């Protein structure tokens, strides 16, 4: 079995159910449309097998599936795509928030260890600059500088993922 087949099998085992539920809400409960979108999403994952890891593919899969639904509405000439922020059905399990959190976590992992440590201390542990400097064993000016560059790198990474707008 090649890497692509193994990846799709693992993605299918891990993501088919949650992905189908997400797409089902987007297509108004049409099970056949939802299944078609999930199948196309997995096909595209197979085409990108070298870029994906099954445990971290969730944000990529959900984004592809959402884009496929939007493209389907546009192809049919349905006029307004009912997937803007004001038109999305309420999602009890907050899938969009989870996706955004995954994307932020991925962007954080891409930072250098020093930059990530500063962001974690300041924004996740809610320490002051002086407290973060003491914990990290660096001067306050270094914490401020690292924070500046880390936030710029995070912003750029999130813009690339479509989480924020330029």
CSV table of N, CA, C and O in Angstrom, one decimal, residues 34 49 52 61 66 68-69 73 80 84 93 103 106 115 136:
chain,number,residue,atom,x,y,z
A,34,UNK,N,-23.6,15.8,1.2
A,34,UNK,CA,-22.6,15.7,2.3
A,34,UNK,C,-21.6,14.6,2.0
A,34,UNK,O,-20.4,14.8,2.1
A,49,UNK,N,-1.0,13.9,-0.2
A,49,UNK,CA,-0.5,12.9,0.8
A,49,UNK,C,0.8,13.3,1.4
A,49,UNK,O,1.0,13.1,2.6
A,52,UNK,N,0.3,16.1,4.3
A,52,UNK,CA,-0.6,16.0,5.4
A,52,UNK,C,-0.2,14.9,6.3
A,52,UNK,O,0.4,13.9,6.0
A,61,UNK,N,-8.8,19.6,6.1
A,61,UNK,CA,-9.9,18.9,5.6
A,61,UNK,C,-11.2,19.7,5.7
A,61,UNK,O,-12.0,19.8,4.8
A,66,UNK,N,-15.5,22.9,3.3
A,66,UNK,CA,-16.3,24.2,3.3
A,66,UNK,C,-16.1,24.9,1.9
A,66,UNK,O,-17.1,25.3,1.3
A,68,UNK,N,-15.5,23.4,-0.9
A,68,UNK,CA,-16.2,22.6,-1.9
A,68,UNK,C,-17.7,22.9,-1.9
A,68,UNK,O,-18.4,23.0,-2.9
A,69,UNK,N,-18.3,23.1,-0.7
A,69,UNK,CA,-19.7,23.4,-0.5
A,69,UNK,C,-19.9,24.8,-1.2
A,69,UNK,O,-20.9,25.0,-1.9
A,73,UNK,N,-22.4,25.7,-4.5
A,73,UNK,CA,-23.5,26.8,-4.6
A,73,UNK,C,-23.2,27.7,-5.8
A,73,UNK,O,-24.1,28.1,-6.5
A,80,UNK,N,-26.8,33.9,-3.9
A,80,UNK,CA,-26.1,34.1,-2.6
A,80,UNK,C,-25.6,32.8,-2.1
A,80,UNK,O,-26.4,31.8,-2.0
A,84,UNK,N,-22.0,32.7,4.6
A,84,UNK,CA,-21.4,33.8,5.2
A,84,UNK,C,-21.5,33.7,6.7
A,84,UNK,O,-22.3,32.9,7.2
A,93,UNK,N,-21.5,22.2,18.5
A,93,UNK,CA,-20.2,21.8,19.0
A,93,UNK,C,-19.1,22.8,18.6
A,93,UNK,O,-17.9,22.4,18.7
A,103,UNK,N,-5.8,25.9,14.0
A,103,UNK,CA,-4.9,26.7,13.1
A,103,UNK,C,-4.0,27.6,13.9
A,103,UNK,O,-2.8,27.7,13.6
A,106,UNK,N,-1.3,25.3,15.3
A,106,UNK,CA,-0.3,25.0,14.2
A,106,UNK,C,0.6,26.2,14.0
A,106,UNK,O,1.8,26.0,13.8
A,115,UNK,N,10.3,32.4,20.8
A,115,UNK,CA,9.1,33.2,20.5
A,115,UNK,C,7.9,32.6,21.0
A,115,UNK,O,7.0,33.3,21.6
A,136,UNK,N,11.3,33.4,32.3
A,136,UNK,CA,12.1,33.0,31.1
A,136,UNK,C,13.6,33.3,31.4
A,136,UNK,O,14.4,32.8,30.6
